mmCIF file with all atom_site columns, C-alpha atoms in Angstrom:
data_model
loop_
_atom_site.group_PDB
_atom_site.id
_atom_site.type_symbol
_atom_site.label_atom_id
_atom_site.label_alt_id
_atom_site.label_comp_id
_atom_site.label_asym_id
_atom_site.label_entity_id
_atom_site.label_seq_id
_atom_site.pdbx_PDB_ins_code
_atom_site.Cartn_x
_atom_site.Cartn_y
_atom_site.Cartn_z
_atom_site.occupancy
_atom_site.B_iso_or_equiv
_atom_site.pdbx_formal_charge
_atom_site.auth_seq_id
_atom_site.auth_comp_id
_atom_site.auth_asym_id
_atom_site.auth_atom_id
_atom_site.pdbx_PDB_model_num
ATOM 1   C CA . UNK A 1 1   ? 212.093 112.841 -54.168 1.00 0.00 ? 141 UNK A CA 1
ATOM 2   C CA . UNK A 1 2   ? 212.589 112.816 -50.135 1.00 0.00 ? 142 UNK A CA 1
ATOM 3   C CA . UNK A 1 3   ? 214.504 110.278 -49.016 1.00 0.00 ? 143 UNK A CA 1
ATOM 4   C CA . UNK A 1 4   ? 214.162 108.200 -45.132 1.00 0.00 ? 144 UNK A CA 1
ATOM 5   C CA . UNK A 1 5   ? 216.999 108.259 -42.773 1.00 0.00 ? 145 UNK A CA 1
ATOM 6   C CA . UNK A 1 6   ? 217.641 105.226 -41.433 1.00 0.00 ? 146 UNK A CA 1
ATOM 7   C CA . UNK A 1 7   ? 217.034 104.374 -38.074 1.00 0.00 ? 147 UNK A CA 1
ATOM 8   C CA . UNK A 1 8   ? 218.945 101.081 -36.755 1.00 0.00 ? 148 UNK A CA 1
ATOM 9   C CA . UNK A 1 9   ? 217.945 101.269 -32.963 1.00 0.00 ? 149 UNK A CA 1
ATOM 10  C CA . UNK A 1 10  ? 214.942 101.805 -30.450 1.00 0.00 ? 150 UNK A CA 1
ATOM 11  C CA . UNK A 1 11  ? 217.364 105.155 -28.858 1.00 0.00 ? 151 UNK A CA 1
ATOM 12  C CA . UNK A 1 12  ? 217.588 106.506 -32.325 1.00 0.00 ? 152 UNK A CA 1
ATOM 13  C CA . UNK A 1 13  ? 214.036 106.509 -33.164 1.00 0.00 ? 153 UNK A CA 1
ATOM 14  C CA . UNK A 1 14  ? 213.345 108.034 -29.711 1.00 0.00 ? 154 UNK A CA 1
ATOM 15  C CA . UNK A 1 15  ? 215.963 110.992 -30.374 1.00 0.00 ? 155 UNK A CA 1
ATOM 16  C CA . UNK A 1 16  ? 214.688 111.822 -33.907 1.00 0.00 ? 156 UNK A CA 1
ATOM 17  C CA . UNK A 1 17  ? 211.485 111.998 -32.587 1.00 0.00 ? 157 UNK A CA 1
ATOM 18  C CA . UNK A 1 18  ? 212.443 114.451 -29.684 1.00 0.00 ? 158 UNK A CA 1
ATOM 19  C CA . UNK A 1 19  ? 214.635 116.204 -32.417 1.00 0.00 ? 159 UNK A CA 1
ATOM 20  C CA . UNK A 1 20  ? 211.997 116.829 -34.817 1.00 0.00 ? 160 UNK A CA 1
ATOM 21  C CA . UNK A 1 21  ? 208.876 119.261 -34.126 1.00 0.00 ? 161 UNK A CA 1
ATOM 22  C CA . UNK A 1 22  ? 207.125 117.150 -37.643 1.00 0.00 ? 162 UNK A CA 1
ATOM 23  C CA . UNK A 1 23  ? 208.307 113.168 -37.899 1.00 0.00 ? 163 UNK A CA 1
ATOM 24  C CA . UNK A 1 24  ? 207.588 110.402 -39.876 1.00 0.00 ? 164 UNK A CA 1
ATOM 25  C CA . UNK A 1 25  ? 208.795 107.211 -39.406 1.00 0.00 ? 165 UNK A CA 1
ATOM 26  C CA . UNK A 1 26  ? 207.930 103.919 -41.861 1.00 0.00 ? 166 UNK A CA 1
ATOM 27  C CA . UNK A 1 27  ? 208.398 100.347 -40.289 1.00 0.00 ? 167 UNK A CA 1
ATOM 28  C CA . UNK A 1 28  ? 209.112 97.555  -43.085 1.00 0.00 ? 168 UNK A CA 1
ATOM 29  C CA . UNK A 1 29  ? 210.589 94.708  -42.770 1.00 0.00 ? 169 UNK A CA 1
ATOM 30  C CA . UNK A 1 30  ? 212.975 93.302  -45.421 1.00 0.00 ? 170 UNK A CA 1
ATOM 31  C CA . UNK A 1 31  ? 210.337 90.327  -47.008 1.00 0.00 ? 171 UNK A CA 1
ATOM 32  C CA . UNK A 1 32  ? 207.465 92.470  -47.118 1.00 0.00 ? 172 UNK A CA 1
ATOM 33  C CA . UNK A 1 33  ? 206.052 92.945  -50.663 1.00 0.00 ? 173 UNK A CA 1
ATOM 34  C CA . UNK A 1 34  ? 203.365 95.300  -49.877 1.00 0.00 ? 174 UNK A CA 1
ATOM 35  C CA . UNK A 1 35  ? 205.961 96.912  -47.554 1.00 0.00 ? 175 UNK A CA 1
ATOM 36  C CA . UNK A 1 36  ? 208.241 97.979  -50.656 1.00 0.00 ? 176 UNK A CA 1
ATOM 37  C CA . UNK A 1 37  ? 205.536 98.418  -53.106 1.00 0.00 ? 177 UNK A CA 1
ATOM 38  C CA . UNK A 1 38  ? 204.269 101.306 -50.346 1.00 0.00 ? 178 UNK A CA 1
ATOM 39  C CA . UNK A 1 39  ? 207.422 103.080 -50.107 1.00 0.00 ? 179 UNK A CA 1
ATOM 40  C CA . UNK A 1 40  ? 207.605 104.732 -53.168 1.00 0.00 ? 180 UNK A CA 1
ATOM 41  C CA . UNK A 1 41  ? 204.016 105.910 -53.090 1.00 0.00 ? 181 UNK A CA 1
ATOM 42  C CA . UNK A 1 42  ? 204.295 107.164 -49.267 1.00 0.00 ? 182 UNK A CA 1
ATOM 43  C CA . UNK A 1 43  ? 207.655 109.041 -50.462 1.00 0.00 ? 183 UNK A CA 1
ATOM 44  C CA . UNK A 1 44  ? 205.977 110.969 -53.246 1.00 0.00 ? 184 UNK A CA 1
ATOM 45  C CA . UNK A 1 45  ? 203.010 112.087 -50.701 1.00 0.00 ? 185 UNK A CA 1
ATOM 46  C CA . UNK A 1 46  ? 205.738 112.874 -48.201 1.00 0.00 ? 186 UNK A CA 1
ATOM 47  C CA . UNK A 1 47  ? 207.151 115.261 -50.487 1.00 0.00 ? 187 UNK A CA 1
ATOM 48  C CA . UNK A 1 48  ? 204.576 117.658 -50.518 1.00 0.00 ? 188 UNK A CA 1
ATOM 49  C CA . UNK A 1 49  ? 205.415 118.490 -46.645 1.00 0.00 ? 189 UNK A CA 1
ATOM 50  C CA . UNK A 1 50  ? 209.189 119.247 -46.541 1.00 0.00 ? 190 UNK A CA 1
ATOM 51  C CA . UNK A 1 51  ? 208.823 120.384 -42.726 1.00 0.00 ? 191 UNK A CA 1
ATOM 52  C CA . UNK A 1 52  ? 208.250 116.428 -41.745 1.00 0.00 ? 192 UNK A CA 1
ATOM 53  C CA . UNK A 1 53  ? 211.168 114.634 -41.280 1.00 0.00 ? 193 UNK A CA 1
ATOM 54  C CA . UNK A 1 54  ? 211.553 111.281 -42.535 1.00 0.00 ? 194 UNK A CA 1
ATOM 55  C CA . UNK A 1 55  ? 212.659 108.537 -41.113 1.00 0.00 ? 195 UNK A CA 1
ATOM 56  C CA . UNK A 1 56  ? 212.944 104.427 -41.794 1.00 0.00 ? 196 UNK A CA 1
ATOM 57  C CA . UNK A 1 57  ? 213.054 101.600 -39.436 1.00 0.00 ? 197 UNK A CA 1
ATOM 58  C CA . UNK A 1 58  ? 213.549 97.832  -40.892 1.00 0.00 ? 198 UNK A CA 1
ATOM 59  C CA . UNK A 1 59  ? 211.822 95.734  -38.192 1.00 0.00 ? 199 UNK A CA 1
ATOM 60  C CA . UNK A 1 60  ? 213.780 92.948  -38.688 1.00 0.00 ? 200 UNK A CA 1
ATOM 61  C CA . UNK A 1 61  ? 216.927 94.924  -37.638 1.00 0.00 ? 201 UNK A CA 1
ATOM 62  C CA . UNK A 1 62  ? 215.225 96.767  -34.844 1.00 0.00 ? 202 UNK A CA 1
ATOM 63  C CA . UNK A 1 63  ? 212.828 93.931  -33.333 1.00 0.00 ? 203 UNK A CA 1
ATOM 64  C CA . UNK A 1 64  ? 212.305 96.188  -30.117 1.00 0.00 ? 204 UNK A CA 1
ATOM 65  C CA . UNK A 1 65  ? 209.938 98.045  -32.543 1.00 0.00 ? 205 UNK A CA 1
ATOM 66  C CA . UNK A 1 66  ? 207.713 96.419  -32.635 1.00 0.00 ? 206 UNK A CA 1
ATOM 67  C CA . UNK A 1 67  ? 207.018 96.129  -28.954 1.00 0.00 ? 207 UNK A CA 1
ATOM 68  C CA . UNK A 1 68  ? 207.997 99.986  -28.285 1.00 0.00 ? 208 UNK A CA 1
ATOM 69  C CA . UNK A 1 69  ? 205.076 100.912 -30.634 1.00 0.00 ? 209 UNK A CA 1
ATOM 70  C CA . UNK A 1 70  ? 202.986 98.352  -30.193 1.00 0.00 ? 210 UNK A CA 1
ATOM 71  C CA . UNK A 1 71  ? 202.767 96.955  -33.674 1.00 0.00 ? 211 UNK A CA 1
ATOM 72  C CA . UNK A 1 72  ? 201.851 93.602  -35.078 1.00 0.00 ? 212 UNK A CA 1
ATOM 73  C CA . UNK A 1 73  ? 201.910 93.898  -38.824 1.00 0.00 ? 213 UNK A CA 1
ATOM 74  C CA . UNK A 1 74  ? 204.031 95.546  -41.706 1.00 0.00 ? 214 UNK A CA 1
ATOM 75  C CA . UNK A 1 75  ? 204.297 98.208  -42.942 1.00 0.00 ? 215 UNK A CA 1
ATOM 76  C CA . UNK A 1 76  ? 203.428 100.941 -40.209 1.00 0.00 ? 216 UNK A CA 1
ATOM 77  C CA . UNK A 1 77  ? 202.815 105.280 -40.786 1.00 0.00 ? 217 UNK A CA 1
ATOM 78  C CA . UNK A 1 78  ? 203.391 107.171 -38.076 1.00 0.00 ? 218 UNK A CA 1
ATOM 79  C CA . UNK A 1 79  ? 203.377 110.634 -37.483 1.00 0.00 ? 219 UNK A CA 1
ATOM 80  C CA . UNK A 1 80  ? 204.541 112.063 -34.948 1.00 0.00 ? 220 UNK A CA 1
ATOM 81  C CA . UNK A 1 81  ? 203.716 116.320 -33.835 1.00 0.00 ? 221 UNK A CA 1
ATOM 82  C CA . UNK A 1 82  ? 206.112 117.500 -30.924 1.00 0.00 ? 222 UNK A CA 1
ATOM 83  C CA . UNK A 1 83  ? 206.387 113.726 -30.086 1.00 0.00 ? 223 UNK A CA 1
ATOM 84  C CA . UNK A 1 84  ? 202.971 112.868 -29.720 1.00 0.00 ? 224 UNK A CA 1
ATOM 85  C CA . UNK A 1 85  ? 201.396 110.564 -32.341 1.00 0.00 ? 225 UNK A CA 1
ATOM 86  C CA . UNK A 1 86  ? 199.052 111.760 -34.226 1.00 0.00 ? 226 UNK A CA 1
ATOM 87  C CA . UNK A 1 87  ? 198.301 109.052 -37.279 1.00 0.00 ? 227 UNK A CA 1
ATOM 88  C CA . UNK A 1 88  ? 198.731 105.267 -37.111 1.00 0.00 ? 228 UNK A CA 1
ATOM 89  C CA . UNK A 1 89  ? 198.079 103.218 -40.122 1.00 0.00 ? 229 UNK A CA 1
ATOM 90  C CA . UNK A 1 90  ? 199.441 100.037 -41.393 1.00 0.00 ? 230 UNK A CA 1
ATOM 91  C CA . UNK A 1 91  ? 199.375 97.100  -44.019 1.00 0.00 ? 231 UNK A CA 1
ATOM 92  C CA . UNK A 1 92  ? 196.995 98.264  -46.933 1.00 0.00 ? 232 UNK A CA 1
ATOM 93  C CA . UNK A 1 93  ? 196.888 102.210 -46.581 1.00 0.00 ? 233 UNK A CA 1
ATOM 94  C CA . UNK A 1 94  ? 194.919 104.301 -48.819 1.00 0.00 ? 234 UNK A CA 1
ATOM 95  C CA . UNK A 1 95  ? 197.158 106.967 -50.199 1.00 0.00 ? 235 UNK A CA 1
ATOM 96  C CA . UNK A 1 96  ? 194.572 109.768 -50.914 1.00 0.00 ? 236 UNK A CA 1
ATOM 97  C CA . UNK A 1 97  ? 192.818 109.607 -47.398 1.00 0.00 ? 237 UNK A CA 1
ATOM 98  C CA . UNK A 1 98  ? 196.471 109.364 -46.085 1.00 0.00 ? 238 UNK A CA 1
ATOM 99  C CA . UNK A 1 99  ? 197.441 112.268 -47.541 1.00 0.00 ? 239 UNK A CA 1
ATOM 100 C CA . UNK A 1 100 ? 194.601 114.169 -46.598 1.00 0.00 ? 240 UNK A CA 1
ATOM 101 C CA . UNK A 1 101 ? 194.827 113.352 -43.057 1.00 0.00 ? 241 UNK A CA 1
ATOM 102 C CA . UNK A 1 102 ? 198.832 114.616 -43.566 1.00 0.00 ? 242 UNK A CA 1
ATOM 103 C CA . UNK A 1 103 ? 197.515 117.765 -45.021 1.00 0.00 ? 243 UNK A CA 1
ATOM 104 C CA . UNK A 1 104 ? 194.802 118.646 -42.280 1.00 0.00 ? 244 UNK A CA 1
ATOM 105 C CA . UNK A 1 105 ? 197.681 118.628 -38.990 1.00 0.00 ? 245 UNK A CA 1
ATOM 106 C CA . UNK A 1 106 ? 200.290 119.583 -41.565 1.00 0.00 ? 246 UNK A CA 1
ATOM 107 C CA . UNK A 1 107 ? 198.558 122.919 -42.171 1.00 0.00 ? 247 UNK A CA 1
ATOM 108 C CA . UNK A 1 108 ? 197.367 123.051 -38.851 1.00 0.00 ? 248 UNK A CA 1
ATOM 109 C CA . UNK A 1 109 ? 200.261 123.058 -37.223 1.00 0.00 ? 249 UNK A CA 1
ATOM 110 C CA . UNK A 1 110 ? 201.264 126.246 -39.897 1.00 0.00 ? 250 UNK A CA 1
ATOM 111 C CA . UNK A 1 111 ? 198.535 128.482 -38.852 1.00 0.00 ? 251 UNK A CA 1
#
């Protein structure tokens, strides 16, 4: 299984984003239950596109975050494709449509 690099600042999540044609980053925030019971489920989709690269941002450490992405509720998907975003989804996601949606600009971006 994949796992998230860690990114602690607002500069960091800006460079892997630049640095990475595919990214993914996952906001959480430490006391989020549906936050950590997520996780696991968006790592094993994740791991079906090894070109994405994966990244982790705990809101609570990072509180710019929030405002740099406009976000007002935990956890958050985003996917990023030459460092434009491309999905947005947060708090209850459904994995299977998720995935799908992954799989569509995944392959697209392949052909």
């Amino acid at each position: 299984m994949r796992e998230f690099i860690e990114l602690t600042s607002v500069d960091n999540i800006q460079h892997f984003i630049e640095k990475h044609p595919l990214s993914f980053i996952y906001i959480s925030r430490t006391d989020c239950s549906v936050c950590h019971s997520l996780l696991p489920q968006v790592r094993e989709v994740m791991g079906d596109f090894p070109e994405i690269q994966l990244g982790f941002v705990n809101a609570d450490d990072v509180e710019d975050v929030a405002g740099y992405f406009s976000i007002f509720t935990v956890p958050v998907l985003l996917l990023f494709v030459e460092g434009k975003e491309y999905v947005r989804e947060a708090r209850f996601v459904p994995m299977e449509p998720f995935k799908e949606k992954i799989e569509k600009i995944y392959r697209s971006y392949f052909e």
